[in-house]
Short mmCIF file of C-alpha atoms (C1' of nucleotides) in Angstrom, two decimals:
data_model
loop_
_atom_site.label_atom_id
_atom_site.label_comp_id
_atom_site.label_asym_id
_atom_site.label_seq_id
_atom_site.Cartn_x
_atom_site.Cartn_y
_atom_site.Cartn_z
CA UNK A 1 1.77 -18.43 -18.98
CA UNK A 2 3.87 -15.44 -17.92
CA UNK A 3 2.39 -12.13 -19.52
CA UNK A 4 1.58 -8.90 -17.30
CA UNK A 5 -1.10 -10.00 -15.34
CA UNK A 6 0.39 -13.33 -14.47
CA UNK A 7 3.96 -11.46 -13.41
CA UNK A 8 2.17 -9.30 -11.38
CA UNK A 9 0.31 -11.79 -9.51
CA UNK A 10 3.77 -13.78 -8.66
CA UNK A 11 4.91 -10.05 -7.33
CA UNK A 12 1.76 -9.84 -5.58
CA UNK A 13 2.03 -13.34 -4.24
CA UNK A 14 5.57 -13.16 -3.22
CA UNK A 15 5.29 -10.59 -1.42
CA UNK A 16 3.93 -11.35 2.06
CA UNK A 17 6.62 -14.57 1.42
CA UNK A 18 9.06 -12.21 1.17
CA UNK A 19 9.38 -8.29 1.81
CA UNK A 20 10.82 -7.50 4.75
CA UNK A 21 12.86 -11.06 5.29
CA UNK A 22 16.14 -12.16 6.09
CA UNK A 23 17.34 -14.66 3.33
CA UNK A 24 18.50 -18.00 4.81
CA UNK A 25 19.52 -19.61 1.85
CA UNK A 26 19.24 -18.58 -2.45
CA UNK A 27 20.82 -21.90 -3.93
CA UNK A 28 21.02 -22.83 -7.89
CA UNK A 29 20.26 -26.30 -8.62
CA UNK A 30 21.61 -26.08 -12.31
CA UNK A 31 24.10 -23.38 -13.69
CA UNK A 32 21.85 -21.45 -16.07
CA UNK A 33 18.51 -20.83 -17.86
CA UNK A 34 18.31 -18.52 -20.81
CA UNK A 35 21.01 -17.50 -19.64
CA UNK A 36 23.65 -18.60 -17.28
CA UNK A 37 22.86 -17.66 -13.63
CA UNK A 38 25.41 -14.68 -12.24
CA UNK A 39 27.95 -16.07 -10.69
CA UNK A 40 27.51 -13.92 -7.03
CA UNK A 41 24.12 -14.36 -7.55
CA UNK A 42 24.14 -16.79 -3.91
CA UNK A 43 26.56 -15.44 -2.70
CA UNK A 44 25.01 -11.74 -2.46
CA UNK A 45 21.49 -12.76 -1.50
CA UNK A 46 22.13 -15.18 1.38
CA UNK A 47 21.62 -13.60 3.90
CA UNK A 48 20.24 -10.43 2.85
CA UNK A 49 16.89 -8.86 3.44
CA UNK A 50 14.31 -7.99 1.25
CA UNK A 51 12.83 -4.35 1.11
CA UNK A 52 10.65 -4.47 -1.45
CA UNK A 53 9.23 -6.27 -4.69
CA UNK A 54 8.14 -4.64 -7.95
CA UNK A 55 7.18 -5.80 -11.59
CA UNK A 56 8.68 -3.88 -14.68
CA UNK A 57 6.87 -5.44 -17.80
CA UNK A 58 7.13 -9.05 -17.50
CA UNK A 59 9.94 -9.43 -14.91
CA UNK A 60 9.63 -9.50 -11.69
CA UNK A 61 12.25 -7.25 -9.03
CA UNK A 62 12.66 -8.12 -6.43
CA UNK A 63 15.15 -5.69 -4.08
CA UNK A 64 17.80 -5.74 -1.44
CA UNK A 65 19.58 -4.25 1.46
CA UNK A 66 22.72 -4.72 0.23
CA UNK A 67 21.93 -2.66 -2.64
CA UNK A 68 20.92 -5.68 -5.16
CA UNK A 69 17.62 -6.26 -7.44
CA UNK A 70 17.23 -9.67 -8.17
CA UNK A 71 15.55 -9.63 -11.55
CA UNK A 72 13.60 -12.98 -12.87
CA UNK A 73 11.94 -13.35 -16.19
CA UNK A 74 9.36 -16.49 -16.24
CA UNK A 75 9.52 -16.57 -20.07
CA UNK A 76 6.92 -19.42 -21.13
CA UNK A 77 6.61 -21.65 -18.40
CA UNK A 78 8.45 -20.28 -15.39
CA UNK A 79 6.46 -20.09 -12.37
CA UNK A 80 7.61 -19.70 -8.34
CA UNK A 81 6.17 -22.82 -6.05
CA UNK A 82 5.74 -21.84 -2.45
CA UNK A 83 6.35 -23.91 0.53
CA UNK A 84 6.80 -26.67 -1.78
CA UNK A 85 6.74 -30.34 -0.08
CA UNK A 86 9.47 -31.27 -2.10
CA UNK A 87 11.58 -30.31 -5.06
CA UNK A 88 11.27 -31.17 -8.25
CA UNK A 89 12.97 -32.31 -11.41
CA UNK A 90 12.84 -28.46 -12.63
CA UNK A 91 13.01 -25.93 -9.58
CA UNK A 92 15.95 -24.51 -10.50
CA UNK A 93 16.18 -21.55 -7.90
CA UNK A 94 15.48 -22.24 -3.74
CA UNK A 95 14.88 -19.36 -1.62
CA UNK A 96 14.27 -20.04 2.13
CA UNK A 97 13.79 -17.48 4.55
CA UNK A 98 14.42 -16.74 8.36
CA UNK A 99 10.53 -17.31 8.83
CA UNK A 100 11.31 -20.74 7.44
CA UNK A 101 9.10 -19.84 3.92
CA UNK A 102 10.66 -21.57 0.78
CA UNK A 103 10.20 -20.58 -2.77
CA UNK A 104 11.42 -22.01 -5.55
CA UNK A 105 11.75 -21.16 -9.32
CA UNK A 106 10.15 -23.77 -11.44
CA UNK A 107 10.77 -23.23 -15.48
CA UNK A 108 11.07 -26.70 -17.53
CA UNK A 109 11.42 -24.98 -20.53
CA UNK A 110 14.35 -22.64 -19.26
CA UNK A 111 13.41 -19.64 -21.20
CA UNK A 112 13.46 -17.45 -17.81
CA UNK A 113 16.68 -15.37 -17.01
CA UNK A 114 17.41 -14.60 -13.44
CA UNK A 115 19.74 -11.30 -13.29
CA UNK A 116 21.84 -9.33 -10.46
CA UNK A 117 21.85 -5.81 -11.03
CA UNK A 118 22.52 -2.62 -8.55
CA UNK A 119 19.28 -0.94 -7.63
CA UNK A 120 20.32 2.02 -8.54
CA UNK A 121 21.21 0.99 -12.47
CA UNK A 122 18.20 -0.98 -12.56
CA UNK A 123 16.28 1.88 -15.21
CA UNK A 124 19.84 1.81 -17.09
CA UNK A 125 20.16 -1.99 -16.98
CA UNK A 126 20.12 -2.55 -20.74
CA UNK A 127 16.67 -4.91 -21.44
CA UNK A 128 14.65 -2.01 -19.42
CA UNK A 129 16.18 0.82 -20.98
CA UNK A 130 14.76 -0.50 -24.46
CA UNK A 131 11.52 -0.64 -23.07
CA UNK A 132 8.29 1.09 -23.77
CA UNK A 133 5.57 2.44 -21.45
CA UNK A 134 4.28 0.64 -19.17
CA UNK A 135 0.23 -0.81 -20.37
CA UNK A 136 -1.47 0.60 -17.12
CA UNK A 137 0.91 3.67 -16.96
CA UNK A 138 -0.12 7.18 -17.60
CA UNK A 139 2.48 6.96 -20.96
CA UNK A 140 0.28 4.48 -23.14
CA UNK A 141 -1.94 6.63 -24.19
CA UNK A 142 -3.69 7.13 -27.94
CA UNK A 143 -1.21 9.92 -28.81
CA UNK A 144 2.08 7.28 -27.70
CA UNK A 145 0.83 4.90 -30.13
CA UNK A 146 -0.23 7.07 -32.84
CA UNK A 147 3.29 8.79 -32.48
CA UNK A 148 5.31 5.23 -32.37
CA UNK A 149 3.08 3.54 -35.02
CA UNK A 150 3.00 6.03 -37.81
CA UNK A 151 3.93 5.13 -41.53
CA UNK A 152 4.48 1.35 -39.58
CA UNK A 153 2.85 -1.48 -42.20
CA UNK A 154 3.97 -4.04 -39.76
CA UNK A 155 0.55 -5.64 -38.81
CA UNK A 156 -0.90 -4.07 -35.03
CA UNK A 157 -0.84 -7.13 -33.68
CA UNK A 158 3.26 -7.84 -33.79
CA UNK A 159 3.65 -4.13 -33.17
CA UNK A 160 1.63 -4.59 -29.70
CA UNK A 161 3.93 -7.41 -29.20
CA UNK A 162 7.07 -5.45 -29.52
CA UNK A 163 8.07 -4.70 -26.13
CA UNK A 164 9.49 -1.09 -27.09
CA UNK A 165 6.27 0.05 -27.80
CA UNK A 166 4.81 -1.34 -24.87
CA UNK A 167 5.92 -3.32 -22.56
CA UNK A 168 4.29 -5.99 -20.79
CA UNK A 169 1.74 -7.67 -23.94
CA UNK A 170 2.22 -10.71 -24.99
CA UNK A 171 -0.07 -13.34 -27.40
CA UNK A 172 -2.89 -13.59 -25.75
CA UNK A 173 -3.86 -10.46 -24.28
CA UNK A 174 -2.91 -9.05 -27.31
CA UNK A 175 -5.34 -11.07 -28.85
CA UNK A 176 -8.39 -10.79 -26.45
CA UNK A 177 -7.76 -6.50 -26.92
CA UNK A 178 -7.55 -6.31 -30.42
CA UNK A 179 -10.80 -8.33 -29.97
CA UNK A 180 -12.64 -6.05 -27.21
CA UNK A 181 -11.65 -2.71 -29.70
CA UNK A 182 -12.53 -4.85 -32.67
CA UNK A 183 -9.68 -4.19 -34.40
CA UNK A 184 -8.51 -6.28 -37.36
CA UNK A 185 -4.99 -8.06 -35.87
CA UNK A 186 -3.72 -8.09 -39.47
CA UNK A 187 -4.12 -4.59 -40.35
CA UNK A 188 -1.17 -2.57 -40.90
CA UNK A 189 -0.23 -0.66 -37.77
CA UNK A 190 -0.30 2.75 -39.18
CA UNK A 191 -3.25 2.39 -40.93
CA UNK A 192 -5.20 1.83 -37.52
CA UNK A 193 -7.51 5.65 -36.96
CA UNK A 194 -6.39 7.71 -34.25
CA UNK A 195 -10.23 6.84 -32.72
CA UNK A 196 -9.57 3.49 -32.65
CA UNK A 197 -6.18 3.84 -30.90
CA UNK A 198 -7.81 5.18 -28.29
CA UNK A 199 -10.45 2.63 -28.20
CA UNK A 200 -7.51 0.18 -28.03
CA UNK A 201 -5.49 1.69 -25.23
CA UNK A 202 -8.99 1.80 -23.03
CA UNK A 203 -9.70 -1.73 -24.05
CA UNK A 204 -5.80 -3.17 -22.92
CA UNK A 205 -6.67 -1.58 -20.07
CA UNK A 206 -9.89 -3.19 -19.28
CA UNK A 207 -8.60 -6.67 -20.42
CA UNK A 208 -5.53 -6.66 -18.03
CA UNK A 209 -7.39 -5.01 -15.05
CA UNK A 210 -9.94 -7.82 -15.44
CA UNK A 211 -6.83 -10.56 -15.42
CA UNK A 212 -4.76 -9.17 -12.73
CA UNK A 213 -7.95 -8.93 -10.44
CA UNK A 214 -9.03 -12.97 -11.45
CA UNK A 215 -5.75 -13.43 -10.09
CA UNK A 216 -3.46 -13.94 -13.79
CA UNK A 217 -4.76 -16.82 -16.35
CA UNK A 218 -4.15 -20.37 -16.81
CA UNK A 219 -3.83 -22.54 -19.82
CA UNK A 220 -1.86 -25.76 -18.90
CA UNK A 221 -0.01 -25.86 -15.55
CA UNK A 222 0.51 -21.68 -14.22
CA UNK A 223 -0.72 -21.85 -10.49
CA UNK A 224 -0.26 -18.81 -8.19
CA UNK A 225 2.32 -18.65 -6.03
CA UNK A 226 0.08 -19.39 -3.10
CA UNK A 227 -1.20 -22.36 -5.47
CA UNK A 228 -4.25 -21.19 -6.61
CA UNK A 229 -5.51 -21.13 -9.91
CA UNK A 230 -5.96 -18.63 -12.02
CA UNK A 231 -9.15 -18.43 -13.19
CA UNK A 232 -9.20 -15.55 -16.33
CA UNK A 233 -8.87 -18.08 -19.25
CA UNK A 234 -12.37 -19.21 -18.92
CA UNK A 235 -13.15 -15.38 -19.74
CA UNK A 236 -10.79 -15.26 -23.28
CA UNK A 237 -13.31 -14.40 -26.13
CA UNK A 238 -10.99 -15.32 -29.03
CA UNK A 239 -7.94 -16.74 -27.24
CA UNK A 240 -8.07 -20.64 -28.39
CA UNK A 241 -11.49 -20.70 -29.21
CA UNK A 242 -10.62 -21.32 -33.06
CA UNK A 243 -13.61 -22.57 -34.83
CA UNK A 244 -16.20 -21.80 -31.79
CA UNK A 245 -18.67 -19.09 -31.90
CA UNK A 246 -18.29 -15.49 -31.02
CA UNK A 247 -21.04 -13.46 -29.33
CA UNK A 248 -21.57 -11.06 -32.55
CA UNK A 249 -22.63 -14.46 -34.37
CA UNK A 250 -19.25 -14.91 -36.40
CA UNK A 251 -16.56 -17.72 -35.74
CA UNK A 252 -13.57 -17.37 -34.03
CA UNK A 253 -10.58 -17.75 -36.68
CA UNK A 254 -6.72 -18.34 -36.27
CA UNK A 255 -3.99 -17.52 -38.10
CA UNK A 256 -0.28 -17.96 -37.78
CA UNK A 257 2.27 -15.39 -38.39
CA UNK A 258 5.64 -15.54 -36.89
CA UNK A 259 5.18 -19.05 -35.87
CA UNK A 260 2.33 -17.65 -33.66
CA UNK A 261 -1.01 -17.79 -33.35
CA UNK A 262 -3.45 -15.03 -33.60
CA UNK A 263 -7.22 -15.96 -32.94
CA UNK A 264 -9.70 -13.24 -34.05
CA UNK A 265 -13.09 -12.73 -35.52
CA UNK A 266 -13.56 -11.93 -39.09
CA UNK A 267 -17.35 -11.09 -38.55
CA UNK A 268 -16.52 -8.07 -36.08
CA UNK A 269 -12.93 -6.97 -35.71
CA UNK A 270 -12.36 -4.78 -38.64
"C1'" DA B 1 15.27 0.82 -39.77
"C1'" DT B 2 11.90 -2.30 -40.49
"C1'" DG B 3 10.61 -6.73 -40.85
"C1'" DC B 4 10.25 -11.69 -40.75
"C1'" DC B 5 12.01 -16.16 -39.01
"C1'" DA B 6 14.58 -19.99 -36.28
"C1'" DA B 7 15.90 -21.04 -32.10
"C1'" DC B 8 15.83 -21.57 -27.66
"C1'" DC B 9 13.79 -26.61 -24.37
"C1'" DT B 10 10.53 -29.45 -22.06
"C1'" DG B 11 5.79 -31.43 -21.75
"C1'" DA B 12 1.47 -32.18 -22.76
"C1'" DC B 13 -1.45 -33.80 -26.13
"C1'" DT B 14 -3.73 -35.85 -30.57
"C1'" DG B 15 -3.90 -39.45 -33.84
"C1'" DC B 16 -2.04 -43.57 -35.43
"C1'" DT C 1 0.92 -49.30 -24.54
"C1'" DG C 2 3.87 -46.59 -27.54
"C1'" DC C 3 5.26 -43.33 -30.48
"C1'" DA C 4 6.07 -39.57 -33.86
"C1'" DG C 5 4.25 -35.66 -34.90
"C1'" DT C 6 2.41 -30.88 -33.04
"C1'" DC C 7 1.88 -27.23 -30.37
"C1'" DA C 8 2.54 -24.02 -26.25
"C1'" DG C 9 2.65 -18.21 -22.50
"C1'" DG C 10 8.88 -15.30 -24.54
"C1'" DT C 11 12.89 -13.31 -26.42
"C1'" DT C 12 16.83 -12.94 -29.38
"C1'" DG C 13 20.12 -12.48 -33.12
"C1'" DG C 14 20.49 -13.47 -38.09
"C1'" DC C 15 19.41 -12.41 -42.26
"C1'" DA C 16 16.99 -9.76 -46.88
#
DNA sequence: ATGCCAACCTGACTGC
DNA sequence: TGCAGTCAGGTTGGCA
């Protein structure tokens, strides 16, 4: 269930397997995910040595000594399986290293993507150029939000899901952060007071850091690359808790907007 | 420009 | 046991 904490956890899990390693084999097992795999992907990656792994928003980046960066997005259902005993139906990309390790990119719904970009052009890659600041970076501030949200009548929930405003939040952590900040998700973004925005920034940090620390959360089948499950889902205060009690004594409610569920407490989120 | 929504695809779960 | 209906972490393109 890849939002930022899950991608961060994934990159951290892949690093000891890939960093500094030569890739003996990179094979695609079908032609596409959301988009076609780059035609030259297997050829460019096979034989290359990984020089580093990074994360930007919900994307994972694998740099190689050939000047390429492989950029993956896990979509809704993507995950990397580490040293699988056998390949499964939805293992669409398989990487093997000289050290004998094997990774399989598994993505049943195929909303994910894999791209190959010259490392020096990564910052200018179209999908990255449009992204807002990292929510855990120095540019995600109350001032930034105030400027970005000024005059906007769309809900604060919708705006936080917009990767151009802030890059890496998804449905779960937006719900949780708005809860922690005690902000009503449907509130028009431009009408959220500055002090509330400052609190929101702190709550985004709080929620993301807790999730990363817990190793990423899990809904159905998310697994860390090393196979351990994340446990942050047990700490959700509102997400997936419709009808259950809020800590304030209220009852968690749900509404659907843009086809997506929002969970919140009408009693304590104003 | 902004806001809204359907579409992409499969699997898991619920209720009959 | 089976089948139909509903829902799911994200992104994008099209329409008003």
